[in-house]
Coordinates of C-alpha atoms and ligand atoms in Angstrom, one line a residue:
X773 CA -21.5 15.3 1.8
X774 CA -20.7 11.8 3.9
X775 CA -17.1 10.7 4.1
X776 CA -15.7 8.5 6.5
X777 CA -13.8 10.4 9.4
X778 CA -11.4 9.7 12.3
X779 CA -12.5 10.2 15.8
X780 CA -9.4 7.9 17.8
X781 CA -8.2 4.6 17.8
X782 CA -10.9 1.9 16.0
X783 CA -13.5 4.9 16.0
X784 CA -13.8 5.9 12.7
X785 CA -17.5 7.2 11.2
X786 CA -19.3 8.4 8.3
X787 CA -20.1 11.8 9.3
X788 CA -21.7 14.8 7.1
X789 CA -19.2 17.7 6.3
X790 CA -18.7 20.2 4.1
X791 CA -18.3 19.7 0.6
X792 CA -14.4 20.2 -0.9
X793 CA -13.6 22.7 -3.2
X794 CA -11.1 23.9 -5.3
X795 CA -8.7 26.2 -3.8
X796 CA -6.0 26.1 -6.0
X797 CA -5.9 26.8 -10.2
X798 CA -4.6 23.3 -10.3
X799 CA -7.1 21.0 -8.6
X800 CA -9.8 19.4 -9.4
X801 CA -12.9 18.1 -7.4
X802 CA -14.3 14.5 -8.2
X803 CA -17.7 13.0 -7.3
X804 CA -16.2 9.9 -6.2
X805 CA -17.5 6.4 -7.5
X806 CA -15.8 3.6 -6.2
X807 CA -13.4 3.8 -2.9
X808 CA -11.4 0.9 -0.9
X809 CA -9.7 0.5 2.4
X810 CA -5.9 0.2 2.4
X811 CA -3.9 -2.4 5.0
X812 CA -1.9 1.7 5.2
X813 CA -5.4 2.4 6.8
X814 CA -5.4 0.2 9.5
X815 CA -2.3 1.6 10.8
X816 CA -4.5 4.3 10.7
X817 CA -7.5 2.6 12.5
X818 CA -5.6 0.7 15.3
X819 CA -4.0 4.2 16.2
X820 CA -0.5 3.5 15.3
X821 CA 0.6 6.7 13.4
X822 CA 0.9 9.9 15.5
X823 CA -0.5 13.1 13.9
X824 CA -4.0 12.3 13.6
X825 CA -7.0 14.9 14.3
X826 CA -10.2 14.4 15.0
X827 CA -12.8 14.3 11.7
X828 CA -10.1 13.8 9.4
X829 CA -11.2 12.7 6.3
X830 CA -9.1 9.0 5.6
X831 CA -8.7 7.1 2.2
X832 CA -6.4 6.9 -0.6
X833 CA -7.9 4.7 -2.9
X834 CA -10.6 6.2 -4.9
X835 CA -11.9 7.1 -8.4
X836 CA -14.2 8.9 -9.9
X837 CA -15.8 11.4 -12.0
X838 CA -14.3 15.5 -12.5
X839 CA -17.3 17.4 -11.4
X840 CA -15.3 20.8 -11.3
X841 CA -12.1 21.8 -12.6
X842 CA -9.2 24.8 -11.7
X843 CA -8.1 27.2 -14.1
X844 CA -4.8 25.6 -14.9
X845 CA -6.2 22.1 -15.3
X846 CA -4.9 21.0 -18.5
X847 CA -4.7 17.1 -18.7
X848 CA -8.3 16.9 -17.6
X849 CA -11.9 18.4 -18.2
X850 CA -15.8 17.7 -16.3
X851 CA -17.0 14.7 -17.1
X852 CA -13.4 12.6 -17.1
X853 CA -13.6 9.4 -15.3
X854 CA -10.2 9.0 -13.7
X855 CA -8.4 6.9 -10.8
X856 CA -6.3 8.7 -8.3
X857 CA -2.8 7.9 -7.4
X858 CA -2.6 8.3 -3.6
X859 CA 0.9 10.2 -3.5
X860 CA 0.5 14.1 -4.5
X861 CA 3.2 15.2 -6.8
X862 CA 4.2 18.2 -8.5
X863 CA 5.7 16.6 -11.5
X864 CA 8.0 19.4 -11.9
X865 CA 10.6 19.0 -8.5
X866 CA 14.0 17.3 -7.9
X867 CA 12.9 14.2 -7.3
X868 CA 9.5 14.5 -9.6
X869 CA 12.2 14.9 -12.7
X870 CA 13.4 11.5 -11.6
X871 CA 10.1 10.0 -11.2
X872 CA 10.6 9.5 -7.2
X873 CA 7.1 11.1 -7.3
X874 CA 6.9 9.9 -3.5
X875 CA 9.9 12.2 -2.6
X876 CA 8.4 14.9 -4.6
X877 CA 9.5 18.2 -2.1
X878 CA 6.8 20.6 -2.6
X879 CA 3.3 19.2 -1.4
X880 CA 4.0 18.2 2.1
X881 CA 5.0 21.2 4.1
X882 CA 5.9 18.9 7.0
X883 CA 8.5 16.3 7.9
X884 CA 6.9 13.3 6.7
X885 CA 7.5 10.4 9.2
X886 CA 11.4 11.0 9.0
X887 CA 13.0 11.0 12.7
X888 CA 16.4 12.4 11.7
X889 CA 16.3 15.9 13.4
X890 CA 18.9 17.2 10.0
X891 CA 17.2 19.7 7.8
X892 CA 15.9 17.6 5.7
X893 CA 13.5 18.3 2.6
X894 CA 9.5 16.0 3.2
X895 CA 8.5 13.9 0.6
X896 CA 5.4 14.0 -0.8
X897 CA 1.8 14.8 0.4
X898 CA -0.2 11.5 0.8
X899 CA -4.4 11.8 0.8
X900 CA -5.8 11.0 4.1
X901 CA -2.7 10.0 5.5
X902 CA -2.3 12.0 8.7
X903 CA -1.1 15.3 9.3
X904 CA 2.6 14.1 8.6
X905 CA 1.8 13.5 5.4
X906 CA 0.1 17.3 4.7
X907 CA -3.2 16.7 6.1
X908 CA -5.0 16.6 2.7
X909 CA -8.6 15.5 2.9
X910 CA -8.8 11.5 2.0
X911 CA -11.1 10.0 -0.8
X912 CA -13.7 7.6 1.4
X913 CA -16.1 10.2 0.6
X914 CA -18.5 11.3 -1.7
X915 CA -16.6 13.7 -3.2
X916 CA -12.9 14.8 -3.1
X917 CA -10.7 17.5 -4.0
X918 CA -7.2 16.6 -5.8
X919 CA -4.6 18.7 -5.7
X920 CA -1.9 18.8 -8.6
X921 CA -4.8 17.4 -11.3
X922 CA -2.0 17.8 -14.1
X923 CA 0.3 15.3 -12.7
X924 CA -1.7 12.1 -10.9
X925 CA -5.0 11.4 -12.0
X926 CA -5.3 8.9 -14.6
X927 CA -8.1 8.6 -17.7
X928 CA -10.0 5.1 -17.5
X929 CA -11.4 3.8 -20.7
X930 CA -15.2 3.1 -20.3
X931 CA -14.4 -0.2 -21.6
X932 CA -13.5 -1.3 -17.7
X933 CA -15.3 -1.2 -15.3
X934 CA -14.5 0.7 -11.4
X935 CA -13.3 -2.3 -10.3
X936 CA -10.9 -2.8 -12.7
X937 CA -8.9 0.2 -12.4
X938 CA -9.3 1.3 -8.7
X939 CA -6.3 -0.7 -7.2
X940 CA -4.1 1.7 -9.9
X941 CA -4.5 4.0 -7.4
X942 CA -2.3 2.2 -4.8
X943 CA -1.7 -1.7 -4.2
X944 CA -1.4 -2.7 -7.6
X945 CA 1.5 -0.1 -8.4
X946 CA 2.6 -1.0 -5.1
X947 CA 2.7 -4.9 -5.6
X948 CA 4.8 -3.6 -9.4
X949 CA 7.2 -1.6 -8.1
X950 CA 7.7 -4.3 -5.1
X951 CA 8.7 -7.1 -7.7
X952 CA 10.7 -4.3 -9.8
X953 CA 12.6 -3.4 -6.9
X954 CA 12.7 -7.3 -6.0
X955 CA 14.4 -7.9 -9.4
X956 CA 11.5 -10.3 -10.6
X957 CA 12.1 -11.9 -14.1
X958 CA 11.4 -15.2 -15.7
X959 CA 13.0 -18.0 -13.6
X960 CA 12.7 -15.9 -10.9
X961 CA 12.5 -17.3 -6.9
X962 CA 10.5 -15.0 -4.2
X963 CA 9.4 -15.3 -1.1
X964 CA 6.2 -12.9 -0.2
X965 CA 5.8 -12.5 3.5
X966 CA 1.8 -11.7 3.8
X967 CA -1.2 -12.3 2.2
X968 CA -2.9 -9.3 2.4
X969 CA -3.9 -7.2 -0.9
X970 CA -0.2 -5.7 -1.2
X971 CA 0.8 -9.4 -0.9
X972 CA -1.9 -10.7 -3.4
X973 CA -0.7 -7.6 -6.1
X974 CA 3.1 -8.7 -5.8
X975 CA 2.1 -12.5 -6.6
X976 CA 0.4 -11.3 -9.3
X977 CA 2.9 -9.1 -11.1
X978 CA 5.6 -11.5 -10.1
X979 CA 3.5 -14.3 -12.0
X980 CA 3.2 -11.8 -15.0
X981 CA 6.7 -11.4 -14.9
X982 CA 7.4 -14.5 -15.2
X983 CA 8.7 -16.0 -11.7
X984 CA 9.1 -19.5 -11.9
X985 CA 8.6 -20.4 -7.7
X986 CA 6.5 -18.1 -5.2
X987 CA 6.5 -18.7 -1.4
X988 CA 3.8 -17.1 0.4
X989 CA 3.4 -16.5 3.7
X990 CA 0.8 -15.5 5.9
X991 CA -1.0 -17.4 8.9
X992 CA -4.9 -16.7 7.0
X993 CA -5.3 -20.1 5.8
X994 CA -8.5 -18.3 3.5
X995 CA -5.6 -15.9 2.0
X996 CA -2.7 -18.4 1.2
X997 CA -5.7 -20.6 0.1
X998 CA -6.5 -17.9 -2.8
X999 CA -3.4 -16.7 -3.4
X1000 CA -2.3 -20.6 -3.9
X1001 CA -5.5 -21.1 -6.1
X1002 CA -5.1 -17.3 -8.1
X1003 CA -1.1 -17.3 -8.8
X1004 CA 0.0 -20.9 -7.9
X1005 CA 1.9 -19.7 -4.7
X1006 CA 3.7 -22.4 -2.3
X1007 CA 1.7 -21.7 0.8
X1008 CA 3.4 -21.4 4.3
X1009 CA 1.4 -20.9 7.6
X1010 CA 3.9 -18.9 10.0
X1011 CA 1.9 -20.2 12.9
X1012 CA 3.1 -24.1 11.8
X1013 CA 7.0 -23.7 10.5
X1014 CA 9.9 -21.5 10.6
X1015 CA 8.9 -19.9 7.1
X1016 CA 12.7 -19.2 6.3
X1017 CA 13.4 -22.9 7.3
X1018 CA 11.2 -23.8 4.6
X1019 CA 12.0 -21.7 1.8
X1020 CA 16.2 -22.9 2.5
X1021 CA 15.1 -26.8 2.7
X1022 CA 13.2 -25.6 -0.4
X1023 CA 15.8 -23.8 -2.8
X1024 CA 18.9 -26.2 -3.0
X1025 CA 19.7 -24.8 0.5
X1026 CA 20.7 -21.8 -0.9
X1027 CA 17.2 -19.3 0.0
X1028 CA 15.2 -17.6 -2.7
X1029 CA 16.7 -14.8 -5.5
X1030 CA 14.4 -12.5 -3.4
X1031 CA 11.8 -11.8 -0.5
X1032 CA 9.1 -9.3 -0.2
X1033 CA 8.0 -7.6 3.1
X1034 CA 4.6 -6.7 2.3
X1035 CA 4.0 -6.5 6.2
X1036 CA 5.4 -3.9 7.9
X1037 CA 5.6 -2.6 11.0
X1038 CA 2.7 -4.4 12.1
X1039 CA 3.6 -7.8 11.5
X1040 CA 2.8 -10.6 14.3
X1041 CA 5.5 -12.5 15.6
X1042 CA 7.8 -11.4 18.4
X1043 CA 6.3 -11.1 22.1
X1044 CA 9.3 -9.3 23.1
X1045 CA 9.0 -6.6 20.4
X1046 CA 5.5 -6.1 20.6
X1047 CA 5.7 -5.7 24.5
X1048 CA 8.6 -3.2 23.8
X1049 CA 6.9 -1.5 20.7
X1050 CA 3.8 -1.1 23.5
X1051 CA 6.4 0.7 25.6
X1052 CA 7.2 2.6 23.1
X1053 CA 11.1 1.2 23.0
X1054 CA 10.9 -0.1 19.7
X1055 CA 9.1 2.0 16.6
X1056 CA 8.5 -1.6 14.7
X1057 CA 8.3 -5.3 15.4
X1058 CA 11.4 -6.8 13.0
X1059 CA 10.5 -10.3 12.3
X1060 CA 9.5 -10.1 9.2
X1061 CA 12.8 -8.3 8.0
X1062 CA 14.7 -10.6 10.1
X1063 CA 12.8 -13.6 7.9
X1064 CA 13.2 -11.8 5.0
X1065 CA 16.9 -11.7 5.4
X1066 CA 17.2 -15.5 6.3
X1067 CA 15.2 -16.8 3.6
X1068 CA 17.2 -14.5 0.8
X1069 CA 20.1 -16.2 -1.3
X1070 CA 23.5 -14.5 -1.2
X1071 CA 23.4 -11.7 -3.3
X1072 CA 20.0 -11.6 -3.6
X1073 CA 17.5 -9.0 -2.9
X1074 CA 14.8 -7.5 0.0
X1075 CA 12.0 -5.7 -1.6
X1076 CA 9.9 -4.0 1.1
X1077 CA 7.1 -2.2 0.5
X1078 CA 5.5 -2.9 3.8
X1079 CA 5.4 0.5 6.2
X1080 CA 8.3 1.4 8.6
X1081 CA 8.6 3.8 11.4
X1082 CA 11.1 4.6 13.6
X1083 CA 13.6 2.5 14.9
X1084 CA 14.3 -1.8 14.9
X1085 CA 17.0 -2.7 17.4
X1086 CA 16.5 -6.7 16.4
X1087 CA 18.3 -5.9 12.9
X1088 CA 20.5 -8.5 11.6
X1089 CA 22.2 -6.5 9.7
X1090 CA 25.5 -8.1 9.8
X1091 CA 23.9 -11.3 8.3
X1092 CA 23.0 -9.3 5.3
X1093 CA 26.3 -7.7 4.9
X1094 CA 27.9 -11.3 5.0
X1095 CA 24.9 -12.6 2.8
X1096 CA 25.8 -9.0 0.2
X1097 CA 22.1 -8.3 0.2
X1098 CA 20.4 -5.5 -1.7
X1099 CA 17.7 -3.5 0.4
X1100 CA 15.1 -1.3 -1.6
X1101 CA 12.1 0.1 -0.3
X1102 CA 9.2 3.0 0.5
X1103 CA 6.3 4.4 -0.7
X1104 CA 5.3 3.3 -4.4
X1105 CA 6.0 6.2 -7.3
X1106 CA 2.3 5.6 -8.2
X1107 CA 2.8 7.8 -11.1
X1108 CA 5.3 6.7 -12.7
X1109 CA 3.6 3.1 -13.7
X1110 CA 0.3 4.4 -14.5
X1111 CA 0.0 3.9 -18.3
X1112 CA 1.8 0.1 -18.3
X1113 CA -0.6 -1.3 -15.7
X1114 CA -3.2 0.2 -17.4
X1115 CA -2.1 -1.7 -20.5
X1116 CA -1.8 -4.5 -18.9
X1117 CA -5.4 -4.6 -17.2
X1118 CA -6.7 -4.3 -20.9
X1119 CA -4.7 -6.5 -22.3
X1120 CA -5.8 -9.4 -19.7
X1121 CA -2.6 -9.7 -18.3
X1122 CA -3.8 -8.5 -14.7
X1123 CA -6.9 -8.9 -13.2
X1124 CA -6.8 -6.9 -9.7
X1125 CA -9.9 -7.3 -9.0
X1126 CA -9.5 -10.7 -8.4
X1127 CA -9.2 -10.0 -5.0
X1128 CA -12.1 -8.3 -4.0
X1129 CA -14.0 -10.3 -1.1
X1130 CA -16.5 -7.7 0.2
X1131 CA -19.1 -4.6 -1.2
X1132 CA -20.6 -2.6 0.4
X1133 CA -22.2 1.0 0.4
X1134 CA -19.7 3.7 2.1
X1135 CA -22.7 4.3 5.1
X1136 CA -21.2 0.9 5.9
X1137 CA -17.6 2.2 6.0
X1138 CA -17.0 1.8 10.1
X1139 CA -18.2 -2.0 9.7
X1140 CA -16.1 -2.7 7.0
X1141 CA -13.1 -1.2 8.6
X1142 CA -13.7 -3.6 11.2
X1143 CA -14.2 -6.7 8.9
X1144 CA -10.9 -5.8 6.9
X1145 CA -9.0 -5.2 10.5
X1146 CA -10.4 -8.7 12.1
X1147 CA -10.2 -10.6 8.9
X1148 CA -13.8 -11.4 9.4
X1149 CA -15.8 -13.8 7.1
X1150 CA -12.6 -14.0 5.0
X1151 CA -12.0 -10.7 4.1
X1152 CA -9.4 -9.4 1.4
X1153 CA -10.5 -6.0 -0.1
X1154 CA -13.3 -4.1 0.6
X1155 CA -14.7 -1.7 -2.1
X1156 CA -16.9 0.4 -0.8
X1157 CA -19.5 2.7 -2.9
X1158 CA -20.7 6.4 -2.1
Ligands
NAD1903 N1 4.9 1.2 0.1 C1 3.7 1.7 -0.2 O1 3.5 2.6 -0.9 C2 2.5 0.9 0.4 C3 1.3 1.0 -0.3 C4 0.2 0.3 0.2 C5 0.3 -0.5 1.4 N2 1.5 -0.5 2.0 C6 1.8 -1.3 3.2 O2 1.8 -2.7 2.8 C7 1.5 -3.5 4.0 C8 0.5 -4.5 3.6 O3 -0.7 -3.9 3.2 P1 -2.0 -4.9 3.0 O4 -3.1 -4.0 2.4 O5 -1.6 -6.1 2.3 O6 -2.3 -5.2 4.6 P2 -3.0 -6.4 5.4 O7 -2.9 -5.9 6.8 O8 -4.3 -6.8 4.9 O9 -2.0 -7.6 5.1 C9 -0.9 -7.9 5.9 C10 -0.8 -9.4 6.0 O10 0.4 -9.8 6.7 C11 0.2 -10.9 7.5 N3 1.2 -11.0 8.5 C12 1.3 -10.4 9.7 N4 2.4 -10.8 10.4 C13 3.0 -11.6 9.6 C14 4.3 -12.4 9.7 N5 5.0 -12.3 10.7 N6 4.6 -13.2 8.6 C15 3.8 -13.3 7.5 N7 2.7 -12.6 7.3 C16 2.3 -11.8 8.4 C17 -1.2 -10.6 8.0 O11 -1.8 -11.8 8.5 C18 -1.9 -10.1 6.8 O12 -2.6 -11.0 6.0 C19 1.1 -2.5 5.1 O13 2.2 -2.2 5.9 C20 0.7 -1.3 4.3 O14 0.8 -0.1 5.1 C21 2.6 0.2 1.5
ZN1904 ZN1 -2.5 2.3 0.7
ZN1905 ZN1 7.6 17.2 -7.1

C-alpha cells in the first residue's frame, strides 16, 4: 500500500510498504477513506520530538471502512464505516475506568514524553506519534491496523458525509474538552491564543456553549479573518499589540473568565527562548503561557491543550498563585466525547468541516505537509484522500 512516511526533519514521503495486519484478536484493519494532517504533525515534520525512525508511518486522523476484523472484535464487523480516535485505550485500566483514556497504562510500553526519572506508569499509545508514544503505525495511509477495535472506533451514520465526522477523531474532541476544561458556559469570557484548527474547534464549541465574548489570537490575518467571520471572534494580531493588554483594556480591566493555549510548545514570540530552545536549554518557548496567565481574571482558568515538552524556566508562576488560577491540560480523552459530538454534528450544532481549506489525493501528502507547515495560499486543514 502507499502511506506517508518519515525520513528526517521536513522529509516526509509517500512510500509503498507492506500492507498491516491484524496481529492481535482485538484489532481491526480499515481501508482508510478520508485522512488529515494534525498541527501534532508538524512537531513531527519540523523534527521537534525525539524518538522518530526512519519510514514510520505518521497520522492520527483518519477514517474509514473495516475490511478485516480479530476474533474478539465485538462492537464492530466488515463493512462498518467508523472514525478513529487517535489515543489507543484499553477501556478496561485505572485510568480507562475513569475515562482518562489518554492515561490509559497498558498500550504504550514506553515512557511517553514524561522526563521525571520516578517509576512511573506511560499513558496511552498514540497512532503515528513516534516511538514514545508505542510506535503504532499512523493512519495517512491506505489502510491501517487499529488496535483495541472494542474501545475507540466510532460508527458514522451514512447520513454524513467523511468530512463531517473525521475531525472526531482529534481536534474537534480536542477543541471540547479545551473549553470543558476552560469552564466555558453561557456568559462566558475566553481568550484563544492561535488560530490554527485546534484554535478554530475551541471557538466553535465555546460558541455552542454559549460564550458570550471570544478573543482570538494569532498573527494569520486569513485565520483570525475566518475565525472572526465563522464564530464572531474579536480578532488580535500578536505581531501589532500586546494581546493580554488588549483583552485587560477589554474586560473592565479585570482579564477574561478563561484563556486557551491552543499553541504549544512551538509558539512564536520570544528570541531569547527560541535561541535557548535551539540550544537545547529550554524544552518549550513560554509566551503563550506567560499571555495566557496575564490575560486570565483572578480566579479564573488556563485551558491548555497545546503540546508541552520538557522544561519552561520563563514561568510566571507566582503571578498565577497571586491571580488563584486553575491550570488543566494534556492530551484529549477522545473517547470519552464520542457519542455527544456526534450528536451534535447531526443535530447542526457543529459543523467542523467548516474549516477545511485544501483537498487533495494522499500521493500529494509531502506537498500538503508543506502548505499546512508554511501556511501557504491560506491554509487551515488539509484532508487528504487515499
Ligand atoms: N491536547 C491534544 O490532545 C492535542 C490534539 C491536537 C493538537 N494538539 C496541539 O494543539 C496545538 C495546535 O494545533 P493546530 O492543529 O491548531 O496547529 P497550528 O500549528 O496550525 O496552529 C497553531 C497556531 O498558533 C499560532 N501561533 C504561534 N505562536 C503564537 C503566539 N505566540 N500567539 C498566538 N498564536 C500563535 C500560529 O500562527 C498558528 O496559526 C499544537 O501544539 C498541537 O500539537 C493537541
Ligand atoms: Zn492531532
Ligand atoms: Zn486503559
Amino acid at each position: 500500500m502507499h502511506a506517508l512516511t518519515y525520513h528526517g526533519s521536513y522529509d516526509v514521503r509517500v512510500d509503498t510498504v507492506p500492507d498491516p495486519i491484524l496481529q492481535e484478536p482485538d484489532d481491526v484493519v480499515l481501508k482508510i477513506t478520508a485522512t488529515a494532517i494534525c498541527g501534532s504533525d508538524l512537531h513531527l515534520y519540523r523534527g521537534k520530538m525525539p524518538e522518530l525512525k526512519d519510514g514510520d508511518i505518521l497520522g492520527h486522523e483518519f477514517m474509514g471502512v473495516v475490511v478485516d476484523a480479530g476474533s474478539e472484535v465485538t462492537v464492530l464487523q466488515k463493512g462498518d464505516r467508523v472514525v478513529v480516535p487517535f489515543v489507543i485505550a484499553c477501556g478496561e485500566c485505572f485510568f480507562c475506568e475513569k475515562q482518562l483514556f489518554s492515561a490509559c497504562e497498558t498500550t504504550n510500553p514506553d515512557r511517553g514524553a514524561i522526563m521525571n526519572k520516578k517509576n512511573v506508569r506511560s499513558g496511552a499509545a498514540l497512532f503515528g506519534y513516534t516511538h514514545l508514544y508505542g510506535g503504532v503505525p499512523g493512519g495517512q495511509a491506505e489502510y491501517v491496523r487499529v488496535p483495541k477495535a472494542n474501545v475507540g472506533p466510532i460508527k458514522v451514520p451514512q447520513t454524513l458525509a467523511d468530512e463531517q465526522v473525521l475531525f472526531l477523531s482529534d481536534i474537534l474532541p480536542t477543541g471540547y474538552q479545551a473549553v470543558l476544561n476552560a469552564g466555558i458556559g453561557p456568559g462566558s469570557s475566553v481568550a484563544i491564543f492561535g488560530a490554527g484548527p485546534v484554535g478554530l474547534m475551541a471557538a466553535a464549541c465555546a460558541r455552542m456553549l454559549g460564550a458570550e465574548k471570544i478573543f482570538m489570537i494569532d498573527h494569520h490575518p486569513y485565520r483570525l479573518e475566518f475565525a472572526r467571520e465563522t464564530y464572531g471572534i474579536f480578532p488580535i494580531n500578536f505581531d501589532e499589540v500586546d494581546p493580554a493588554e488588549v483583552i485587560i483594556d477589554n474586560t473592565s480591566f479585570r482579564g477574561v473568565d478563561a484563556a486557551i493555549d491552543a499553541i504549544g510548545f512551538e509558539a512564536k514570540g520570544s528570541a531569547l527562548e527560541t535561541v535557548m530552545t535551539n540550544l537545547k536549554l529550554e524544552g518549550s518557548s513560554g509566551v503563550a503561557l506567560r499571555q495566557c496567565i496575564a490575560a486570565v481574571r483572578r480566579g479564573g482558568t488556563v485551558s491548555v491543550p497545546g503540546v508541552y515538552a520538557g522544561f519552561i524556566h520563563g514561568f510566571l508562576f507566582g503571578d498565577a498563585f497571586e491571580k488563584g488560577l486553575i491550570f488543566k491540560m494534556g492530551q484529549t480523552h477522545v473517547q470519552r466525547f464520542l457519542p455527544e459530538l456526534l450528536d451534535h454534528i447531526e443535530s447542526g450544532k457543529l459543523h467542523p468541516d467548516a474549516i477545511i481549506s485544501h483537498r487533495m489525493p494522499l500521493a500529494q501528502a509531502a506537498a500538503a505537509y508543506k502548505i499546512f507547515d508554511k501556511k501557504e495560499d491560506d491554509c487551515r486543514k488539509v484532508v487528504l484522500t487515499p
